Tab-separated table of C-alpha atoms and ligand atoms in Angstrom:
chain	number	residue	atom	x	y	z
A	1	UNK	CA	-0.762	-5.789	-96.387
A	2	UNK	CA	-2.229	-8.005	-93.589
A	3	UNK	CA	-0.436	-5.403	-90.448
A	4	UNK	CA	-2.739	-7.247	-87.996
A	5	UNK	CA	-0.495	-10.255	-86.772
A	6	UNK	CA	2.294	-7.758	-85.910
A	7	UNK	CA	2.836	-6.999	-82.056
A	8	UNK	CA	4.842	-4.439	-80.873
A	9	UNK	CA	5.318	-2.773	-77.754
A	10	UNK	CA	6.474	0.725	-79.001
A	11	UNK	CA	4.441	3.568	-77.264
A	12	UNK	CA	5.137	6.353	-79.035
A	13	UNK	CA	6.500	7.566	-82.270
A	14	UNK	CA	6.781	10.576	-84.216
A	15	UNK	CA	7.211	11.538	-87.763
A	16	UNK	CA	7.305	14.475	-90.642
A	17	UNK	CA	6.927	14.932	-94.204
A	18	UNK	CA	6.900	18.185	-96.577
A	19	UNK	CA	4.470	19.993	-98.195
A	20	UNK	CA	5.308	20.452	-102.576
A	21	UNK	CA	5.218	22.798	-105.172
A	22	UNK	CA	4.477	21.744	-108.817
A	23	UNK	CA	6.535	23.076	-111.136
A	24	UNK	CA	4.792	21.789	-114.492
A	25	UNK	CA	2.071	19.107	-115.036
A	26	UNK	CA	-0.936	20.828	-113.215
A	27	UNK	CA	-4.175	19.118	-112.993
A	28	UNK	CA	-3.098	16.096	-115.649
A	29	UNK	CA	-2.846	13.383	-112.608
A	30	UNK	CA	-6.677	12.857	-112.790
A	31	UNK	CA	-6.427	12.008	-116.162
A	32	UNK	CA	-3.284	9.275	-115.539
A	33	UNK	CA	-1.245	12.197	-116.785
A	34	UNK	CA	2.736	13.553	-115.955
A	35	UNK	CA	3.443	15.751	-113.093
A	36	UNK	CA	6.704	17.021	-111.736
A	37	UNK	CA	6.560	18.637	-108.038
A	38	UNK	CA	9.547	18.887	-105.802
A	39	UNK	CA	8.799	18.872	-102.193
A	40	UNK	CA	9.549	21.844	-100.055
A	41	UNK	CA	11.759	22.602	-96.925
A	42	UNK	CA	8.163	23.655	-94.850
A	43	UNK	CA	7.425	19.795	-93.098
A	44	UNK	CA	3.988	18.790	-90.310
A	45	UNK	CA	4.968	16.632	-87.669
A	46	UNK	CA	3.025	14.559	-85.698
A	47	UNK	CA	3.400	12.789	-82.368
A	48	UNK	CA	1.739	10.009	-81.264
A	49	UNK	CA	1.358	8.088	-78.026
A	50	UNK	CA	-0.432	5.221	-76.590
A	51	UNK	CA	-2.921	6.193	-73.936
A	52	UNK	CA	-4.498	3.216	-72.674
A	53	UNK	CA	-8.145	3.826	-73.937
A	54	UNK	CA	-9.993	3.273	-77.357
A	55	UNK	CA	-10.129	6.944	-78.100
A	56	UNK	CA	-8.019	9.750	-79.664
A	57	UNK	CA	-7.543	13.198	-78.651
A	58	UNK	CA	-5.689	15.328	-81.380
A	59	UNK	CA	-4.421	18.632	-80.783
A	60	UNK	CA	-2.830	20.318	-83.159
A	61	UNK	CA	-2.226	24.678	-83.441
A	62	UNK	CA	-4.450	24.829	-86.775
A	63	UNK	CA	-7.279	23.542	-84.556
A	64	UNK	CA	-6.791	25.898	-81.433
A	65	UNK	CA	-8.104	22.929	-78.785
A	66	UNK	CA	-8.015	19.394	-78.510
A	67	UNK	CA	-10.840	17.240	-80.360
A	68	UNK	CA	-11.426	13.795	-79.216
A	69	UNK	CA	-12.794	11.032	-81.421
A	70	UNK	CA	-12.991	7.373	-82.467
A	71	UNK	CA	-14.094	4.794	-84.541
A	72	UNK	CA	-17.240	5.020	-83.627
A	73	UNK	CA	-17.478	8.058	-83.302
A	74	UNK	CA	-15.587	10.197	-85.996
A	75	UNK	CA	-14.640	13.738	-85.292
A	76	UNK	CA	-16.862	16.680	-87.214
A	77	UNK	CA	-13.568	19.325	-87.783
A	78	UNK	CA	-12.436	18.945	-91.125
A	79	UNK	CA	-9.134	18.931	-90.193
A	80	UNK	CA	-9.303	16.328	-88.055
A	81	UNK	CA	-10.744	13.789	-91.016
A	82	UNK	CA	-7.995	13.965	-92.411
A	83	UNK	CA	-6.056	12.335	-89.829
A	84	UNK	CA	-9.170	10.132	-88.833
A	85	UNK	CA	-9.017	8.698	-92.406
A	86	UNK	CA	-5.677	7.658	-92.322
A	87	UNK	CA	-6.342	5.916	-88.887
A	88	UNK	CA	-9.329	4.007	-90.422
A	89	UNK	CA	-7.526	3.198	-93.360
A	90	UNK	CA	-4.810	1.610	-91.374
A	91	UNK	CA	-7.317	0.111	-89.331
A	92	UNK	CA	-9.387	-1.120	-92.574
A	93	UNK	CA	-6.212	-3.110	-93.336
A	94	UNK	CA	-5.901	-5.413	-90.720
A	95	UNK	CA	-3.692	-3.745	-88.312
A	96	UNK	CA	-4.987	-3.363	-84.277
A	97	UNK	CA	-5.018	0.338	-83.851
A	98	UNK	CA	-4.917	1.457	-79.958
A	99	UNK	CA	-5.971	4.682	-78.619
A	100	UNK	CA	-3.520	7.696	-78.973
A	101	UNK	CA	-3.020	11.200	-78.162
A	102	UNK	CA	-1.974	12.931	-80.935
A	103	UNK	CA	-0.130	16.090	-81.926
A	104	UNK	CA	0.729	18.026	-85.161
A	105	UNK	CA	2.872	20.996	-85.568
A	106	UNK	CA	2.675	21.665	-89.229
A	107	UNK	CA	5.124	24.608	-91.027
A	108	UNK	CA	3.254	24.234	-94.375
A	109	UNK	CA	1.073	27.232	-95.098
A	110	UNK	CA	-2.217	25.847	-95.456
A	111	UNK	CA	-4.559	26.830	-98.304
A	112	UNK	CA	-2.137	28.298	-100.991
A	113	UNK	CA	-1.719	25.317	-102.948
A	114	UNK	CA	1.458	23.447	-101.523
A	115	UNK	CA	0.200	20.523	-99.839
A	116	UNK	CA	-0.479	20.675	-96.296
A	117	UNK	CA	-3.373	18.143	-96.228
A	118	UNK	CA	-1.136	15.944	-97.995
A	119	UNK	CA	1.907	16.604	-95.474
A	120	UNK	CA	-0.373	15.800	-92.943
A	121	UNK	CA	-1.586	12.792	-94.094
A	122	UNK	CA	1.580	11.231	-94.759
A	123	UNK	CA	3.469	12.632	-91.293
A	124	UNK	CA	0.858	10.667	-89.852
A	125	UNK	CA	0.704	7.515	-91.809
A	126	UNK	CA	4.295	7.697	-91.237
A	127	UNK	CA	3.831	8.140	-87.928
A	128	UNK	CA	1.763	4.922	-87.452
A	129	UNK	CA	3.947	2.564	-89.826
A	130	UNK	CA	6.652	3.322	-87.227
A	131	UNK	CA	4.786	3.100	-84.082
A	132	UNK	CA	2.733	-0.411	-85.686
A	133	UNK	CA	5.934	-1.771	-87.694
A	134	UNK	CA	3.656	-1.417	-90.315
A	135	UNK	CA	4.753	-3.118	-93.741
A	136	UNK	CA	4.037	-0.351	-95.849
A	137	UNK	CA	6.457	1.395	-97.966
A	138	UNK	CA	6.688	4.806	-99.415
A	139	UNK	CA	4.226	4.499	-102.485
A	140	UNK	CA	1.609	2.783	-100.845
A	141	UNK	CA	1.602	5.466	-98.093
A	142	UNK	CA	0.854	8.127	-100.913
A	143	UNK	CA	-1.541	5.457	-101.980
A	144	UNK	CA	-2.982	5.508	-98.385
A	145	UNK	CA	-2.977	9.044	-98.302
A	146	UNK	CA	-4.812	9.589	-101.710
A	147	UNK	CA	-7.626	7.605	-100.269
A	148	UNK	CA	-7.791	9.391	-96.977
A	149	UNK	CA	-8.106	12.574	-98.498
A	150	UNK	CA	-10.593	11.014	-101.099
A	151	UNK	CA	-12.756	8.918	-98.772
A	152	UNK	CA	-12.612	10.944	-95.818
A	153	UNK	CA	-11.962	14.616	-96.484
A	154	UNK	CA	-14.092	14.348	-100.028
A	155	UNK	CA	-12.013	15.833	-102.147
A	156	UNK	CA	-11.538	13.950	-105.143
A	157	UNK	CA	-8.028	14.702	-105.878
A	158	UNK	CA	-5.155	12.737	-107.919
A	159	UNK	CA	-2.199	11.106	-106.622
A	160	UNK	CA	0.230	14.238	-107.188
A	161	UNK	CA	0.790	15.831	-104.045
A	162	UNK	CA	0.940	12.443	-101.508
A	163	UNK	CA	3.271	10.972	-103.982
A	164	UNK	CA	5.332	14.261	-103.570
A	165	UNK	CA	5.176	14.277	-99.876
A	166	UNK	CA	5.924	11.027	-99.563
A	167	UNK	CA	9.054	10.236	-102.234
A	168	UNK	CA	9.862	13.668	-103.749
A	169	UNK	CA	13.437	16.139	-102.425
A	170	UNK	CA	13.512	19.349	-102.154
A	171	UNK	CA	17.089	19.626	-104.128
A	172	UNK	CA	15.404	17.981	-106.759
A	173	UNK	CA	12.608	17.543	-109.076
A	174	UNK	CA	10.047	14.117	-109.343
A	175	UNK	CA	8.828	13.405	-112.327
A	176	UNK	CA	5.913	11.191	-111.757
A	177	UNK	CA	3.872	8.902	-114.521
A	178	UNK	CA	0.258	8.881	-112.522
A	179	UNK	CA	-0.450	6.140	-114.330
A	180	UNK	CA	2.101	3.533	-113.367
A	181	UNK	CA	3.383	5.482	-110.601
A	182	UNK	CA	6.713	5.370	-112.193
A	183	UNK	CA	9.747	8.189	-111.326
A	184	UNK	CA	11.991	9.924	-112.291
A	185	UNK	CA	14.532	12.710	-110.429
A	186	UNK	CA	14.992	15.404	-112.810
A	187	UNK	CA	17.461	17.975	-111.554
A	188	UNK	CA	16.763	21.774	-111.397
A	189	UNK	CA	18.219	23.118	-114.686
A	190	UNK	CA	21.845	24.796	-113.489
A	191	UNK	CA	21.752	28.278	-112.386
A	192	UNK	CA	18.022	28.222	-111.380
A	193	UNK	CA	15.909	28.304	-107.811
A	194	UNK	CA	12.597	28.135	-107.084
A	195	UNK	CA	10.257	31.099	-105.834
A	196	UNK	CA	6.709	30.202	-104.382
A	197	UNK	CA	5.051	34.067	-103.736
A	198	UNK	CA	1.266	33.619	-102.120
A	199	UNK	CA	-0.708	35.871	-104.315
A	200	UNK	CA	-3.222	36.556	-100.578
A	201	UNK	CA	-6.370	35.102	-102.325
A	202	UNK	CA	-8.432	32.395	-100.776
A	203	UNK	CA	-8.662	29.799	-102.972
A	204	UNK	CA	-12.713	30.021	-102.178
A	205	UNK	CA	-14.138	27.536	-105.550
A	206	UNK	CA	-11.523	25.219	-105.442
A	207	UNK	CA	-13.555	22.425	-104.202
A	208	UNK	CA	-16.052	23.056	-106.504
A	209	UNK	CA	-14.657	24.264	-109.521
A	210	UNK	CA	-11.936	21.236	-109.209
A	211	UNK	CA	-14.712	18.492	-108.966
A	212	UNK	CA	-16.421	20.237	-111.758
A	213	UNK	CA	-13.026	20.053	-114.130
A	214	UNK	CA	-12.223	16.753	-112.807
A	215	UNK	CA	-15.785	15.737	-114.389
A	216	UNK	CA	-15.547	17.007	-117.843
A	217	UNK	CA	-12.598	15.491	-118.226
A	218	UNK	CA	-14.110	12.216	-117.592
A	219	UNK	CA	-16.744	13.590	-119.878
A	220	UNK	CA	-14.496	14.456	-122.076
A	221	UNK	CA	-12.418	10.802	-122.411
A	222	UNK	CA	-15.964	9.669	-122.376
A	223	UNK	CA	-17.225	11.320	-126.038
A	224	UNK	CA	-13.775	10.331	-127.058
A	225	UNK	CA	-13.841	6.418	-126.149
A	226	UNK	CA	-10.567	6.427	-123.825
A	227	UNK	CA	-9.741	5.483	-120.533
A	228	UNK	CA	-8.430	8.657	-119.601
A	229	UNK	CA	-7.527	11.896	-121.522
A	230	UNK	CA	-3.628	10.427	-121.111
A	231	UNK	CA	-4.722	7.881	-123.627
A	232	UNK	CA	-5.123	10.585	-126.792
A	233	UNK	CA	-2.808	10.083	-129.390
A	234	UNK	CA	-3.308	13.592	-131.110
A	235	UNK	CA	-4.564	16.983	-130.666
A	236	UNK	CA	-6.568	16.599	-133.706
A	237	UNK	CA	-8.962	13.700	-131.979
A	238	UNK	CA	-9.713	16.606	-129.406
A	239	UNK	CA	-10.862	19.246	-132.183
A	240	UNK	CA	-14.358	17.716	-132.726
A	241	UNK	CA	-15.308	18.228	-128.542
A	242	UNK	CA	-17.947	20.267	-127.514
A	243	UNK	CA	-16.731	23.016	-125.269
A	244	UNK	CA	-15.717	23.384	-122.836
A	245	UNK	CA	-14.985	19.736	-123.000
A	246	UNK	CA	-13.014	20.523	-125.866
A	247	UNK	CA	-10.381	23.122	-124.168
A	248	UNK	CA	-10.084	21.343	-120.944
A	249	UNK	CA	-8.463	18.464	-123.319
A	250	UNK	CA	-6.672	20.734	-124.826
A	251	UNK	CA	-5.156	21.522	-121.664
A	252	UNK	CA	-4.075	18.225	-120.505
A	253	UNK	CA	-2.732	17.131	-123.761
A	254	UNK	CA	-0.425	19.847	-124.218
A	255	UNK	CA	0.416	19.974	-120.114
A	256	UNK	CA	1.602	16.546	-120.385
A	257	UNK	CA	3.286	17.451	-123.385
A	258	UNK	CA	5.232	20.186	-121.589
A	259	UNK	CA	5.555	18.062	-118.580
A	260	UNK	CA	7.461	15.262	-121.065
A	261	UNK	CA	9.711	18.059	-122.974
A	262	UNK	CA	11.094	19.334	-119.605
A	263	UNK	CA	12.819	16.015	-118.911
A	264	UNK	CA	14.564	16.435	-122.405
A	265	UNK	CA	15.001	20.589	-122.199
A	266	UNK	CA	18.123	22.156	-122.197
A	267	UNK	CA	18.034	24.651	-119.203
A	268	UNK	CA	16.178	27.187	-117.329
A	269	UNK	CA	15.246	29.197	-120.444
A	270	UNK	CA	13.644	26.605	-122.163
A	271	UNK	CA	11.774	24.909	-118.825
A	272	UNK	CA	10.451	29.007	-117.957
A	273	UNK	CA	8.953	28.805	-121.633
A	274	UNK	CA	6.775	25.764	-120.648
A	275	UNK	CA	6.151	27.189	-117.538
A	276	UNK	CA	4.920	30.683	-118.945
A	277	UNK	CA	3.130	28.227	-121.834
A	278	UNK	CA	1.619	26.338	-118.776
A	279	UNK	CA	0.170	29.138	-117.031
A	280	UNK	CA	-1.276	30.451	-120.108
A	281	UNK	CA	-2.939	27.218	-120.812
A	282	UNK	CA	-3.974	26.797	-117.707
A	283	UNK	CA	-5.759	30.703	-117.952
A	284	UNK	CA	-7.402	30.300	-121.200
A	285	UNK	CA	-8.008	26.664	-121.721
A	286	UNK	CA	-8.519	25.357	-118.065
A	287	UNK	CA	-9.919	28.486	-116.908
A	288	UNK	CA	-8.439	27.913	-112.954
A	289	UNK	CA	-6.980	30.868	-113.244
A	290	UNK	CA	-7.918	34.618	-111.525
A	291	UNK	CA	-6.934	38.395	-112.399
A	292	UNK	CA	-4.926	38.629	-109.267
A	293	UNK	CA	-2.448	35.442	-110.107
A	294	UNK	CA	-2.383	36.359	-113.946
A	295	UNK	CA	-1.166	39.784	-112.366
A	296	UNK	CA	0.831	38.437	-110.139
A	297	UNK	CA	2.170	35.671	-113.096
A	298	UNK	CA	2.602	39.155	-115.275
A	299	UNK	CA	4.939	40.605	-113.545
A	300	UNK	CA	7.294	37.608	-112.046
A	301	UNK	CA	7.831	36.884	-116.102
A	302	UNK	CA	8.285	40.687	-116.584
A	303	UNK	CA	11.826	40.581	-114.083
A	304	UNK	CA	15.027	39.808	-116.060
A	305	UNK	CA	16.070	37.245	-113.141
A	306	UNK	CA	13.339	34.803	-114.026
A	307	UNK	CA	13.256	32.113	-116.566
A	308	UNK	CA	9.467	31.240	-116.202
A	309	UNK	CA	6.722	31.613	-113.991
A	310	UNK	CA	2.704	30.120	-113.277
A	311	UNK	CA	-0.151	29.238	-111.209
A	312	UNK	CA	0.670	26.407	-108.668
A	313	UNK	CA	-1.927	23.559	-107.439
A	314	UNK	CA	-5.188	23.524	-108.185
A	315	UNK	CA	-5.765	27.432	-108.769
A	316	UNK	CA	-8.603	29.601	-108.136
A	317	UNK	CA	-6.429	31.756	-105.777
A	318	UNK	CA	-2.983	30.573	-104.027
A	319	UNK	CA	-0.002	30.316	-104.809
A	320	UNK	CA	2.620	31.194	-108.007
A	321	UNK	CA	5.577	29.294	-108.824
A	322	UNK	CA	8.740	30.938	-110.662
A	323	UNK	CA	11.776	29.368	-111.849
A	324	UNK	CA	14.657	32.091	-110.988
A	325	UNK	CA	18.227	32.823	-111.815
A	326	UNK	CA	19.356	31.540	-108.654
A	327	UNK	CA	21.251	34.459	-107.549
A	328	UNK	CA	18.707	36.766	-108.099
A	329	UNK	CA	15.416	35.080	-106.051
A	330	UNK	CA	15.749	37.956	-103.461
A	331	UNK	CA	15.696	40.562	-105.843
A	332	UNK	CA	12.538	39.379	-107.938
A	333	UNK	CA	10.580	38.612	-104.606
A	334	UNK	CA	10.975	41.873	-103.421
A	335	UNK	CA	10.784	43.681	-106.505
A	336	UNK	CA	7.607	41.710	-107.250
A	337	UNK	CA	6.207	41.956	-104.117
A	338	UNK	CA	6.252	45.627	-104.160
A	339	UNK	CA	4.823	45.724	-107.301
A	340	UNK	CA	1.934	43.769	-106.291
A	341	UNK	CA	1.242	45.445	-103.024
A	342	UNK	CA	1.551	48.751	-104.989
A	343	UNK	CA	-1.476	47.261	-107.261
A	344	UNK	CA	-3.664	47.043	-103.633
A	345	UNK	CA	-2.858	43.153	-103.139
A	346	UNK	CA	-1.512	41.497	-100.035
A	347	UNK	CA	1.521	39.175	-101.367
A	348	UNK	CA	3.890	36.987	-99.366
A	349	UNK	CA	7.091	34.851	-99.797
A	350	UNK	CA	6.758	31.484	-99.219
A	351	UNK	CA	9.869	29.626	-100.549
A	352	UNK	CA	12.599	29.986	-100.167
A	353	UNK	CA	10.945	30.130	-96.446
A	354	UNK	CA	11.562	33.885	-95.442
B	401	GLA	C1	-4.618	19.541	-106.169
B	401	GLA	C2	-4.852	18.034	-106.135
B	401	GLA	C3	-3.838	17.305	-107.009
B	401	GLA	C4	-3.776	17.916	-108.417
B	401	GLA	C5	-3.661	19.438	-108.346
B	401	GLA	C6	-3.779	20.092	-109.707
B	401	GLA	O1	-3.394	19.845	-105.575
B	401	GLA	O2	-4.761	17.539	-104.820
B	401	GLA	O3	-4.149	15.932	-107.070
B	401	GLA	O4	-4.886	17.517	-109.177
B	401	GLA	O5	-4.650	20.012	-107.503
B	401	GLA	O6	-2.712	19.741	-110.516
């Protein structure tokens, strides 16, 4: 994309995008693996105008004041990298980018493992491709996003959730090849809905801990010659890892496995068995999971409405995903939610969006 030679005279523009929830294929897009999110009705905003000047003043709720920055010099609020990276990014391609004022209203619930940073990035890259005419399409404004979050926020996450935010609907599931970046839609299996419940714990090591399983996964495709851990042709080739590079295979292999046999399944009972299977590899063999969402896990698969049920996102705290008999999600929430509180946890509903 050269976006430099473009003039335009717009002065404002403003644009949204949704936060996601994975239902299968968790932590496998690091290792070019299969992932199938569907985005969710929560969406950020942003608003931006031309103000004249070379710098930017952001305001947005999350932040509770204005913060001014530019180029040269970047703002210190993490939450403000995030858009700051997409703004250098743009700018890093060749396209003039003016001083704006900036604002985000953002419905996703930030820090439970359904996207926000991600919505945010691409409600604002969004935002500029309209207000710049920039020629950028839909994938590379995940691909934009990846690299915002990557460069500029440090976190070294996949391509999952900007791909999400930026292509997937909310009626409907993507199934995404990391890889290739090829999709798929892959309806909800008839009769089912989704159910997001926040299991109230802060998902405090999930920097670390996800940098640290991103890495022996490298480590791991390392000792075993591959590109990535996508590229293993049998669980047998794992068996010979050391641990825990040997389970943390395991896990990927058999996620994308699951990930693969959902696009062939043949309804909501079988996708809730690869979901429970999911969760329980993602417990024992990933170890991203915590007593609080395997409780919290327990009982959504304990209520006769539900089909399946797991972690969602990175883990460490957050959010759980269930797949539910879709005239019985109010029933299980509150049932479950009861049940939770009653075991001295603070739960909450997330989607459908109470
Ligand atoms: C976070 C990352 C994604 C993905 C998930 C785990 O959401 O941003 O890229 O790795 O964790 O599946």
């Amino acid at each position: 994309m050269n976006a430099g030679s473009i003039t335009t005279t717009t002065t404002q523009a403003a644009a949204d995008a949704p936060g996601r929830v994975n239902l299968l294929g968790e932590h496998t897009d690091y290792n070019d693996g299969f992932v199938m999110p569907v985005a969710i009705v929560q969406r950020t905003s942003v608003r931006m105008r031309r103000n004249g000047t070379q710098a930017f003043n952001l305001h947005a709720e999350e932040l509770g004041r204005a913060v001014t920055f530019s180029f040269d010099a970047p703002p210190e609020e993490h939450f403000a990298s995030y858009v700051f990276g997409c703004l250098a990014l743009v700018r890093g391609q060749g396209a003039e980018v003016p001083g704006l004022d900036i604002e985000v209203a953002s419905e996703v619930p930030m820090g439970v493992g359904l996207s926000s940073s991600a919505a945010l990035e691409v409600a604002t890259l969004r935002c500029l491709r309209t207000l710049l005419a920039l020629p950028i399409d839909d994938v590379q404004i995940a691909q934009l996003a990846q690299r915002a979050e990557i460069e500029y926020a440090h976190v070294r996450c996949g391509i999952m959730d900007q791909m999400a935010s930026s292509l997937a609907a909310t009626d409907r599931a993507l199934l995404i090849d990391t890889r290739s970046l090829e999709r798929r839609d892959v309806p909800l299996p008839a009769g089912s809905a989704v159910l997001v419940l926040d299991s109230g714990i802060a998902r405090t090591l999930a920097g670390s801990g996800y940098n640290q399983r991103r890495g022996e996964c490298e480590e791991a495709a390392r000792l075993l010659g591959v590109a990535s851990l996508r590229d293993v042709q049998h669980l047998q080739a794992i068996e010979g890892l050391p641990e825990p590079m040997r389970r943390r295979a395991r896990h990927v292999f058999t996620e994308n496995e699951r990930v693969l046999s959902a696009l062939g399944c043949s309804g909501a009972e079988e996708f809730g068995r690869l979901m429970n299977a999911s969760h329980a590899s993602l417990r024992d063999d990933y170890e991203v999971s915590t007593p609080e969402l395997d409780q919290l896990v327990a009982m959504l698969q304990a209520q006769p409405g539900v089909f399946g049920a797991r972690l969602t996102g990175a883990g460490f705290g957050g959010a759980c995903v269930a797949l539910c008999r879709s005239d019985a999600v109010k029933q299980v929430a509150d049932a479950v939610l009861a049940q939770y509180g009653g075991a001295g946890h603070s739960g909450k509903q997330l989607v459908p969006a109470a």
